[in-house]
PDB file of C-alpha atoms and ligand atoms in Angstrom:
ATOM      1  CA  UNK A 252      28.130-360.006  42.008  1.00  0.00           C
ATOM      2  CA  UNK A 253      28.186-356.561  40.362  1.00  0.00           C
ATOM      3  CA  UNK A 254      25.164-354.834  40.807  1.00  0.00           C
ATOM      4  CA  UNK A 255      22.464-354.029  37.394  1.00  0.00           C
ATOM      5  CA  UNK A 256      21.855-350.966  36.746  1.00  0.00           C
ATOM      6  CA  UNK A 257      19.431-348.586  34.481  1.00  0.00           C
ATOM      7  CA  UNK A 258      19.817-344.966  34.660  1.00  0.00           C
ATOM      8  CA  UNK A 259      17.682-342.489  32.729  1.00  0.00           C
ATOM      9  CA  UNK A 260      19.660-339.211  31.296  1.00  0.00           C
ATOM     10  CA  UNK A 261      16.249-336.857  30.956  1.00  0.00           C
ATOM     11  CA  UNK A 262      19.325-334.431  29.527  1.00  0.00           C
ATOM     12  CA  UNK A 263      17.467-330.866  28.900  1.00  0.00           C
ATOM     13  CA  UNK A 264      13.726-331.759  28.538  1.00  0.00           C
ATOM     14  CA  UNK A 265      11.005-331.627  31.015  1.00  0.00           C
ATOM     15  CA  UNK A 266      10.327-328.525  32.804  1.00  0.00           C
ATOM     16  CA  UNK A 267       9.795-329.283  36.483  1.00  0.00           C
ATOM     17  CA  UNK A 268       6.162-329.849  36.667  1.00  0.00           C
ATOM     18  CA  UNK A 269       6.242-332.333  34.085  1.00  0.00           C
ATOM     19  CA  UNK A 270       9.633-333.411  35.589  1.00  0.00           C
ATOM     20  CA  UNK A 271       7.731-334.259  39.075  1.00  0.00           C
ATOM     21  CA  UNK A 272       4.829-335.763  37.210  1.00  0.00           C
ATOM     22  CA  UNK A 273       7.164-337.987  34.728  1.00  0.00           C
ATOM     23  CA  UNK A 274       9.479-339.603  38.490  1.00  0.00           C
ATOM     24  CA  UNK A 275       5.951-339.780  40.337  1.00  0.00           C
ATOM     25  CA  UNK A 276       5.518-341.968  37.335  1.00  0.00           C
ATOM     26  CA  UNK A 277       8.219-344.032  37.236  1.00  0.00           C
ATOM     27  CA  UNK A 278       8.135-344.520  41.000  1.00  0.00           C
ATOM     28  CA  UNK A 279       4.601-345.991  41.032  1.00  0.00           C
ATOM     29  CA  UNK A 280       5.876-348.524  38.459  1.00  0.00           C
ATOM     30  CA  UNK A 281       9.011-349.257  39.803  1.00  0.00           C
ATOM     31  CA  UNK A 282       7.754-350.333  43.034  1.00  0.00           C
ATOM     32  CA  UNK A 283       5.197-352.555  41.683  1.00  0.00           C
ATOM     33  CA  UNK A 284       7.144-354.267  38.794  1.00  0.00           C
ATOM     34  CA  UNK A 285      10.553-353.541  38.662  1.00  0.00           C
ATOM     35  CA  UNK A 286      12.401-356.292  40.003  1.00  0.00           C
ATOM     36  CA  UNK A 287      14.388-355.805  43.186  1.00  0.00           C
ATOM     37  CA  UNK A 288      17.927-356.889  42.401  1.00  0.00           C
ATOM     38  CA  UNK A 289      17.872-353.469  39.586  1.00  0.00           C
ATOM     39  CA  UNK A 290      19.454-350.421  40.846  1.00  0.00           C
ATOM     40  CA  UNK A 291      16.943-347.588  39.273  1.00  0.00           C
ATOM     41  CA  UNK A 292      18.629-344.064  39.049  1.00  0.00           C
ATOM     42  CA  UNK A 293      16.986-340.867  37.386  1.00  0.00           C
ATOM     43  CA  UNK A 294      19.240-338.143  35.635  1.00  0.00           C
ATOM     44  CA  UNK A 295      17.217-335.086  35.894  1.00  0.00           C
ATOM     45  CA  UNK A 296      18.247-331.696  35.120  1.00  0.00           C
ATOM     46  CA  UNK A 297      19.628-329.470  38.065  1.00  0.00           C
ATOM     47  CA  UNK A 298      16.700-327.656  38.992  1.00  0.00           C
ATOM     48  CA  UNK A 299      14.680-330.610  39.254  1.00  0.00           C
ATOM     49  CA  UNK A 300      16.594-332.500  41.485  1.00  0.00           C
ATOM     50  CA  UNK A 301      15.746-331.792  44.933  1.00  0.00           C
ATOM     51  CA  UNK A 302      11.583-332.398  44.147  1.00  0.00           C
ATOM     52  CA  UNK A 303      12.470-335.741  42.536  1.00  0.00           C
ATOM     53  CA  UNK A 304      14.489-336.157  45.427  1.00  0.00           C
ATOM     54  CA  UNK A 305      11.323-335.087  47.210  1.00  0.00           C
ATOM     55  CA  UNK A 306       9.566-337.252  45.224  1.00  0.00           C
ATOM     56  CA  UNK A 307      10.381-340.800  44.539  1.00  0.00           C
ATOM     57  CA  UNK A 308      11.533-343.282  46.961  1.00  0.00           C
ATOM     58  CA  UNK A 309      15.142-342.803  47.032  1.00  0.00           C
ATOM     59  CA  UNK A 310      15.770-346.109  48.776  1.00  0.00           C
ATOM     60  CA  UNK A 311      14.511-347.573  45.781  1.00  0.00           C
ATOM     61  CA  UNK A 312      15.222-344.726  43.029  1.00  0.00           C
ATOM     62  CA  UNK A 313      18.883-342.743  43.180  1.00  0.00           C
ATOM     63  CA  UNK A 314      18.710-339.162  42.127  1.00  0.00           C
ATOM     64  CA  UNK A 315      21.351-338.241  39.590  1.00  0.00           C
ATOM     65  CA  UNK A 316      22.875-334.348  38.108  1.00  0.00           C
ATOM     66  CA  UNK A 317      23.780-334.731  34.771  1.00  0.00           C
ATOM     67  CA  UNK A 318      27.154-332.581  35.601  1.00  0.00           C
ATOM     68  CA  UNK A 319      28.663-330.878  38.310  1.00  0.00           C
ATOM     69  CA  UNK A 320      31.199-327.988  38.218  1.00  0.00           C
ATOM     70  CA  UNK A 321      35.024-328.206  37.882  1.00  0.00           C
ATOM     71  CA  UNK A 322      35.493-325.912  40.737  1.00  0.00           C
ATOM     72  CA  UNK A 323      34.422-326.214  44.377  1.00  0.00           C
ATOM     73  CA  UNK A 324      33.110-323.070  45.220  1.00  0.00           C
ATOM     74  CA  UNK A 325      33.532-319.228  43.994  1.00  0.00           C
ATOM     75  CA  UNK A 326      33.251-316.718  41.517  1.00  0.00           C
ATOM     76  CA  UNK A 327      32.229-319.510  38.825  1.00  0.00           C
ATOM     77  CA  UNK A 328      28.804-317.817  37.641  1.00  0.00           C
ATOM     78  CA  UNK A 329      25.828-320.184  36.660  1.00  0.00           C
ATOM     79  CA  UNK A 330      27.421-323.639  37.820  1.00  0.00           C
ATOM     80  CA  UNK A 331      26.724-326.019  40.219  1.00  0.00           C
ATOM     81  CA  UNK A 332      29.084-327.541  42.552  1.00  0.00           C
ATOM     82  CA  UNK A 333      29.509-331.353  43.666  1.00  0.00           C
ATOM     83  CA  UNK A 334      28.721-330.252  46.802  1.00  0.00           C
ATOM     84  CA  UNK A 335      25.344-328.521  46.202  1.00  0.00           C
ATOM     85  CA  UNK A 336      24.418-331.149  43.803  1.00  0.00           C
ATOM     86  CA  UNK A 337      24.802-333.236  47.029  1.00  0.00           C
ATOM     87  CA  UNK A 338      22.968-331.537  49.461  1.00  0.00           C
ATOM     88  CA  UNK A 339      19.570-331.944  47.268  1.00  0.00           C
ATOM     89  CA  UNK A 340      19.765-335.573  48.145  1.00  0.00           C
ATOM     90  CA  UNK A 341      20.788-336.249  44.582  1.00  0.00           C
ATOM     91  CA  UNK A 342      23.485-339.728  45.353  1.00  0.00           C
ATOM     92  CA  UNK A 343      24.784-339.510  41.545  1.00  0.00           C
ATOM     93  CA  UNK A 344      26.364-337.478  38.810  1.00  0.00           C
ATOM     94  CA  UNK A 345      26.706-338.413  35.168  1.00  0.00           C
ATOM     95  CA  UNK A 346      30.288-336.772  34.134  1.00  0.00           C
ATOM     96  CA  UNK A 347      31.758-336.887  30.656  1.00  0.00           C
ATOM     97  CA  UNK A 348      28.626-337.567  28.387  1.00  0.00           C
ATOM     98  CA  UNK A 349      30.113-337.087  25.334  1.00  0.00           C
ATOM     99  CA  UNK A 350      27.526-333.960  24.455  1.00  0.00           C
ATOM    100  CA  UNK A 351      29.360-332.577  27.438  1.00  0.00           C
ATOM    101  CA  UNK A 352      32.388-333.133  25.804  1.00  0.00           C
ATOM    102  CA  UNK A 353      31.225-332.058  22.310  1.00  0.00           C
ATOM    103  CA  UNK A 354      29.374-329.423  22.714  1.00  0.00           C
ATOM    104  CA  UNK A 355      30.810-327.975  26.069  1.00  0.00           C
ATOM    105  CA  UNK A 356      34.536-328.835  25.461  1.00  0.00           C
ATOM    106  CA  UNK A 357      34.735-330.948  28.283  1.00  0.00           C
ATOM    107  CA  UNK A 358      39.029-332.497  28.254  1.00  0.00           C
ATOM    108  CA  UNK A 359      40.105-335.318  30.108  1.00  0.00           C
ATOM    109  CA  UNK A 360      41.925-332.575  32.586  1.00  0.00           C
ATOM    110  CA  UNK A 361      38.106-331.267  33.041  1.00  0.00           C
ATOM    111  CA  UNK A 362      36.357-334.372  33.764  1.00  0.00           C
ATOM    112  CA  UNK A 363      39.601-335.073  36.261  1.00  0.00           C
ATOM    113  CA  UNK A 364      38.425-332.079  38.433  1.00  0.00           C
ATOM    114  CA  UNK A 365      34.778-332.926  38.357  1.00  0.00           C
ATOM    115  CA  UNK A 366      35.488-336.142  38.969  1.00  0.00           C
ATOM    116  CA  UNK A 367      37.674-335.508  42.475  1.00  0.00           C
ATOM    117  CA  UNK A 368      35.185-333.265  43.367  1.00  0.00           C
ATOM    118  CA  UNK A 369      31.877-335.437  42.483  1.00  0.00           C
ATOM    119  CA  UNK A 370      34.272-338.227  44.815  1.00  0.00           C
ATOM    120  CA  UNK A 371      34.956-335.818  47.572  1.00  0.00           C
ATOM    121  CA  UNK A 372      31.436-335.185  48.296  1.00  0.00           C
ATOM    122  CA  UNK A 373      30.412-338.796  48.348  1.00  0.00           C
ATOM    123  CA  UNK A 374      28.321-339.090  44.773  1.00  0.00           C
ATOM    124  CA  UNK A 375      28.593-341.870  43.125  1.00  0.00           C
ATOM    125  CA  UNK A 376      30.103-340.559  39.276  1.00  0.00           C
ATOM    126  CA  UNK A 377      28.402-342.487  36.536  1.00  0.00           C
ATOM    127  CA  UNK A 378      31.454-342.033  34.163  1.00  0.00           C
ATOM    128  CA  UNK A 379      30.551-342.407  30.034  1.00  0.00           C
ATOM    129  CA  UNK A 380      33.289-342.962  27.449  1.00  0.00           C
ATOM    130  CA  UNK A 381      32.210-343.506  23.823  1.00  0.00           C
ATOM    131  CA  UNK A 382      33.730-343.080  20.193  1.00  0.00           C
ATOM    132  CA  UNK A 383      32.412-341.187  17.289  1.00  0.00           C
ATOM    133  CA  UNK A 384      31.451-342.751  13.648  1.00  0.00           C
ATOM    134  CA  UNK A 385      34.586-341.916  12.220  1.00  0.00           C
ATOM    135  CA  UNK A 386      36.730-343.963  14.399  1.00  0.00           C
ATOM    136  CA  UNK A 387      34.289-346.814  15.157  1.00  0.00           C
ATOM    137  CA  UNK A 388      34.455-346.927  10.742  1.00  0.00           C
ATOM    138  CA  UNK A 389      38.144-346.922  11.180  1.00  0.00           C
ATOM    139  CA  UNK A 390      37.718-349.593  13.693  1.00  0.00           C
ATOM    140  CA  UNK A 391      39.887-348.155  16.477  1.00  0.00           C
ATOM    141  CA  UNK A 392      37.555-347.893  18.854  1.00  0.00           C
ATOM    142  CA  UNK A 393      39.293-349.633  21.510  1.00  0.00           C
ATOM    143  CA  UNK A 394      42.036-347.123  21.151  1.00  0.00           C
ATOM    144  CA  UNK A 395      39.804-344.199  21.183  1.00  0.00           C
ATOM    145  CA  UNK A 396      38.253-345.548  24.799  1.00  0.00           C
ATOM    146  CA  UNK A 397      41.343-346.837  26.283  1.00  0.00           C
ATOM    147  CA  UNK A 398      42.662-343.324  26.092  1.00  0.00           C
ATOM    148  CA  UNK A 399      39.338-341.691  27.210  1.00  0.00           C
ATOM    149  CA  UNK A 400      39.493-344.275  30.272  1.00  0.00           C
ATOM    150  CA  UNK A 401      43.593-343.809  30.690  1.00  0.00           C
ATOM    151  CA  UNK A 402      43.642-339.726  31.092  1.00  0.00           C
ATOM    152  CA  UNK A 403      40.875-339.969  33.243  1.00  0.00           C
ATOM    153  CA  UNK A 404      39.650-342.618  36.304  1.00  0.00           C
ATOM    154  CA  UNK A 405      42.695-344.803  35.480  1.00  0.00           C
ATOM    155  CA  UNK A 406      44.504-342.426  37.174  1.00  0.00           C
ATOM    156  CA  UNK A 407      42.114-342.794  40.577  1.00  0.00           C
ATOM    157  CA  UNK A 408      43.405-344.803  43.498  1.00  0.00           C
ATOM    158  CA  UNK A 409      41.856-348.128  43.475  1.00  0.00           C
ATOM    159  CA  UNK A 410      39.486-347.671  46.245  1.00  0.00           C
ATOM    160  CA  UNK A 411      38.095-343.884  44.552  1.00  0.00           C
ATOM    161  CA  UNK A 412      37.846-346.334  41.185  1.00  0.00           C
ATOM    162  CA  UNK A 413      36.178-348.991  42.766  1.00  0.00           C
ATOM    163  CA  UNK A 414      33.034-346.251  43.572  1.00  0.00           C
ATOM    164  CA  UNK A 415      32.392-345.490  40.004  1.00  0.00           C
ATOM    165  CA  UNK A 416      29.826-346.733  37.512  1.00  0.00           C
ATOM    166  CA  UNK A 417      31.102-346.872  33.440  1.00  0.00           C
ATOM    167  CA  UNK A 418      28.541-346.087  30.857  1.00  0.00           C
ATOM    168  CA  UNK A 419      29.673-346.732  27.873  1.00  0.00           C
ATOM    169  CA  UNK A 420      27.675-344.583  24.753  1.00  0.00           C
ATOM    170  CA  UNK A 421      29.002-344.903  20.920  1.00  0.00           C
ATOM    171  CA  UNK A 422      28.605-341.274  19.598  1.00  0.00           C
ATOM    172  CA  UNK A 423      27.389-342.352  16.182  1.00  0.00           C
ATOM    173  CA  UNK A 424      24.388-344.417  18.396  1.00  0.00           C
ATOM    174  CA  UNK A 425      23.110-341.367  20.428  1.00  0.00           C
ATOM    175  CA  UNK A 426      20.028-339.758  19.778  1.00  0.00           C
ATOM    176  CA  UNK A 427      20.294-341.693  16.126  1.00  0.00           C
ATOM    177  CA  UNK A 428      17.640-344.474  16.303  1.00  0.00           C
ATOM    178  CA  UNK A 429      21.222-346.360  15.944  1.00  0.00           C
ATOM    179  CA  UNK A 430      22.364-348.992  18.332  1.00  0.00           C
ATOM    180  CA  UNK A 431      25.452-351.169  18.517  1.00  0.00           C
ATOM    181  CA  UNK A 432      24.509-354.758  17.684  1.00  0.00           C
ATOM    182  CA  UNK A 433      24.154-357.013  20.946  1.00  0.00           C
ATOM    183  CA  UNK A 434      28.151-357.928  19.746  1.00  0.00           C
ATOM    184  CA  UNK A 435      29.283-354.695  19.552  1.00  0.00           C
ATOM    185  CA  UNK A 436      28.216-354.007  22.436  1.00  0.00           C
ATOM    186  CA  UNK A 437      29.380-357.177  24.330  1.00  0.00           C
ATOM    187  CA  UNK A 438      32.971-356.831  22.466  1.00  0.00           C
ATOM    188  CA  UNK A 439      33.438-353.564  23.726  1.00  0.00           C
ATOM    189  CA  UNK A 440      32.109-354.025  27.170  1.00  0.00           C
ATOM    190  CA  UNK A 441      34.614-357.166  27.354  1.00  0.00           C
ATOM    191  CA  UNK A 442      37.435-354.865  26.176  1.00  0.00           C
ATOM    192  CA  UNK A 443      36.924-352.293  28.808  1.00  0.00           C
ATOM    193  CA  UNK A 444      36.543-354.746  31.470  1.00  0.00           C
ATOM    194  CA  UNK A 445      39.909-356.480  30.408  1.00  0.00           C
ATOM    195  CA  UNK A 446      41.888-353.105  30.357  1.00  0.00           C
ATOM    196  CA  UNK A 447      40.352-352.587  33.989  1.00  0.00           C
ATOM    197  CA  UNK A 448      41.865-356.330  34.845  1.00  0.00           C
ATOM    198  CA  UNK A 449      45.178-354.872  33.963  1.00  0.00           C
ATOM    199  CA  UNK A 450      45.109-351.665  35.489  1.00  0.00           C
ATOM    200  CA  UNK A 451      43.326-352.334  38.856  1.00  0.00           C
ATOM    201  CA  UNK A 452      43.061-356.584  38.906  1.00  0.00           C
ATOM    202  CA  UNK A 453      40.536-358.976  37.763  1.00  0.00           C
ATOM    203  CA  UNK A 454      38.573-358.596  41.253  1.00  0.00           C
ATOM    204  CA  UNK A 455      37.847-354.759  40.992  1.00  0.00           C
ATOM    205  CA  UNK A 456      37.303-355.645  36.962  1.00  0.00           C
ATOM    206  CA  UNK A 457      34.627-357.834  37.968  1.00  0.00           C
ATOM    207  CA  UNK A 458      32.999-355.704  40.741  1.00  0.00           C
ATOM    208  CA  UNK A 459      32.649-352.910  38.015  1.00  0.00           C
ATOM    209  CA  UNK A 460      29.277-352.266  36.300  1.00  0.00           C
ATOM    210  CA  UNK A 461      29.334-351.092  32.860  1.00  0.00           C
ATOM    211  CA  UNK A 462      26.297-349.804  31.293  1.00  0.00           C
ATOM    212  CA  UNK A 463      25.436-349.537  27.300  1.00  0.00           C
ATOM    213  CA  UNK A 464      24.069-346.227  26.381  1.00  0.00           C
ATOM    214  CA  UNK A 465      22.578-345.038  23.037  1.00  0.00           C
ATOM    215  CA  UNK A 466      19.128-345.752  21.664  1.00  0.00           C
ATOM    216  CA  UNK A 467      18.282-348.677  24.034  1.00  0.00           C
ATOM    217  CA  UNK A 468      14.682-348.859  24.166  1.00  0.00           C
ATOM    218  CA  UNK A 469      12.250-351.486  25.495  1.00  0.00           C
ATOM    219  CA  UNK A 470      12.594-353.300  22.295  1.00  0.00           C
ATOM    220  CA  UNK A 471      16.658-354.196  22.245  1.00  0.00           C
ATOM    221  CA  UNK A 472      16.641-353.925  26.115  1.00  0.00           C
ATOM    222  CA  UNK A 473      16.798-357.579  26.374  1.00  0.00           C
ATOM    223  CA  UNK A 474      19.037-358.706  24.204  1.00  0.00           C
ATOM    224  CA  UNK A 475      21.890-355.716  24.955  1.00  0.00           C
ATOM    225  CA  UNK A 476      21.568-356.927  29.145  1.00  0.00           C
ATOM    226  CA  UNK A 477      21.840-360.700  27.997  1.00  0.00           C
ATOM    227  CA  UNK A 478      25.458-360.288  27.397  1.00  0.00           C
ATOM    228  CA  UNK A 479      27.511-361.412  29.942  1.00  0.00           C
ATOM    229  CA  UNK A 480      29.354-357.421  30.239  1.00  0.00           C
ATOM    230  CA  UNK A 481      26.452-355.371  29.811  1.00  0.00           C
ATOM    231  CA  UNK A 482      25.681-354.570  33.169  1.00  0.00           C
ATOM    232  CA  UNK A 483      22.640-352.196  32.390  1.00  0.00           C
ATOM    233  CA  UNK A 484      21.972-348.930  30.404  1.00  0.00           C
ATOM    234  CA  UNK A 485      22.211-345.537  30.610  1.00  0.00           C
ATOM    235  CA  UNK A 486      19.170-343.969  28.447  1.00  0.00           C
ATOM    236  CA  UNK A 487      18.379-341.149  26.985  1.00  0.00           C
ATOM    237  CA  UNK A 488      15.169-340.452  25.032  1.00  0.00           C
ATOM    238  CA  UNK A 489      13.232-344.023  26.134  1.00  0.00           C
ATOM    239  CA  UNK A 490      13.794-342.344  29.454  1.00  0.00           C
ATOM    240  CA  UNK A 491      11.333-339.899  29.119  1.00  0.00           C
ATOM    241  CA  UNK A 492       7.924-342.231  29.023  1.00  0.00           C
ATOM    242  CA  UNK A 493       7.911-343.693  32.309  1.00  0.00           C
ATOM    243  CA  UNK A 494       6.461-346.859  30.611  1.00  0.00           C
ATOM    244  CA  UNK A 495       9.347-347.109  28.275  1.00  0.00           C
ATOM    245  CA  UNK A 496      11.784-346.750  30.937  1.00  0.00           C
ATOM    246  CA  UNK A 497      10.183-349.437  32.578  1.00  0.00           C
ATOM    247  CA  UNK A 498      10.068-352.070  29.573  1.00  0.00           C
ATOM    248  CA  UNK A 499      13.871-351.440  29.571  1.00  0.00           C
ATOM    249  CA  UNK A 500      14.235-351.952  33.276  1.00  0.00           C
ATOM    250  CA  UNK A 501      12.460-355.154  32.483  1.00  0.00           C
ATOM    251  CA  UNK A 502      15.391-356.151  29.673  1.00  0.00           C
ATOM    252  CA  UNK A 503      16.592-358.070  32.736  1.00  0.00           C
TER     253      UNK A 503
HETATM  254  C1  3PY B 860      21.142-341.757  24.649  1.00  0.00           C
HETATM  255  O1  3PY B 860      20.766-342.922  24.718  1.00  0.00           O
HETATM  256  O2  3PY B 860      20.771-341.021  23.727  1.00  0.00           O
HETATM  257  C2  3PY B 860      22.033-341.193  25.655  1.00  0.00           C
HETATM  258  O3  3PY B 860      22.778-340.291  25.362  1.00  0.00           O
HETATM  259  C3  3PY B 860      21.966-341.683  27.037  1.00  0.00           C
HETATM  260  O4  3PY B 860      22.787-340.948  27.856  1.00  0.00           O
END
């Protein structure tokens, strides 16, 4: 059974008193109505993560960067390495958001790096892959992932694949009050898990959780984690009330 998941991506808001105030929050709420079988992770900005760590119960709530360097150590002024994203008792990293690859010209031979490194210091990568309006209007949006998925964690050894999480975010439904229909979403989500089928085999296909991201909010929640390969959802803005997060942890 693959596990359900809903992650929060705070991206760059909260400074870290709020920050601290927001996961005390959510971890009063989670443990007294989230239910059990819903893996709960919090995206916080660097400097937060150690007091969230602090914080929340991180048997029940996993800590998560947002990014992590390309480089292990050195002369790389103002990042943060896998490795010291680790020792704040963070367990996660969200790599290739597509902002990170939009605004921050993150490449597939990028995210490769970050990704070996995020895996050699034992985080768990929450990996996103997404297309923008224009090709999703030129409906070749399948293309567009399989390529995003091919350069990247296709090229993993099974067992490294096997460790990752998949978020998948359409572009034109970020930050947009947009969100892909419940089918869109489903069709998509069935697409990526049948491209993992051929690359790594139906079991590992199956064992993978795939999470929708853009504009899920308590309200479409629901209907987005009823289909059968929506695993969960990464969220951005709903992810900022504590109350809203928890309406959408309650989708399941
Ligand atoms: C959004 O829902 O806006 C996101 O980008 C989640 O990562």
């Amino acid at each position: 059974m693959r596990k359900k998941i809903v992650a929060g991506n705070w991206k760059c808001n909260t400074n870290l008193q709020e920050g601290v105030e927001l996961a005390k929050a959510v971890d009063t709420l989670v443990a007294k109505e989230a239910a059990d079988d819903v893996v709960v992770v919090l995206g916080v900005p660097f400097t937060h993560l150690t007091k969230v760590a602090e914080t929340v119960n991180t048997n029940r709530i996993g800590v998560s960067a947002q990014n992590c360097a390309a480089e292990a150590k050195g002369a790389f002024t103002g990042e943060v390495s896998a490795e010291m994203v680790k020792s704040t008792g963070a367990k996660y990293v969200i790599l290739g958001h597509s902002e990170r690859r939009e605004y921050y010209g993150e490449t597939s031979e990028i995210l490769n790096k970050k990704l070996a490194l995020a895996l050699e210091n034992g985080l768990t990568p929450i990996y996103c892959c997404g297309e923008p309006l224009e090709v999703r209007e030129a409906e070749a949006q399948n293309e567009f992932v399989k390529k995003q998925l091919t350069e990247t964690i296709f090229n993993l050894p099974v067992d490294e694949f096997k460790k990752l999480i998949l978020a998948y975010e359409p572009i034109w439904a970020i930050g947009t009050g947009k969100t892909a229909s419940s089918e869109q979403a489903q069709e998509i989500h069935a697409f990526i898990r049948s491209i993992i089928a051929e690359k790594f085999g139906n079991d590992v296909a199956e064992e993978t959780s795939i999470l929708y991201g853009g504009s899920c909010k308590p309200g479409n929640a629901k209907e987005l984690f009823a289909n059968k390969d929506v695993d969960g959802g990464l969220i951005g803005g709903a992810a900022l009330k504590a109350e809203d997060f928890l309406g959408i942890i309650k989708g399941f």
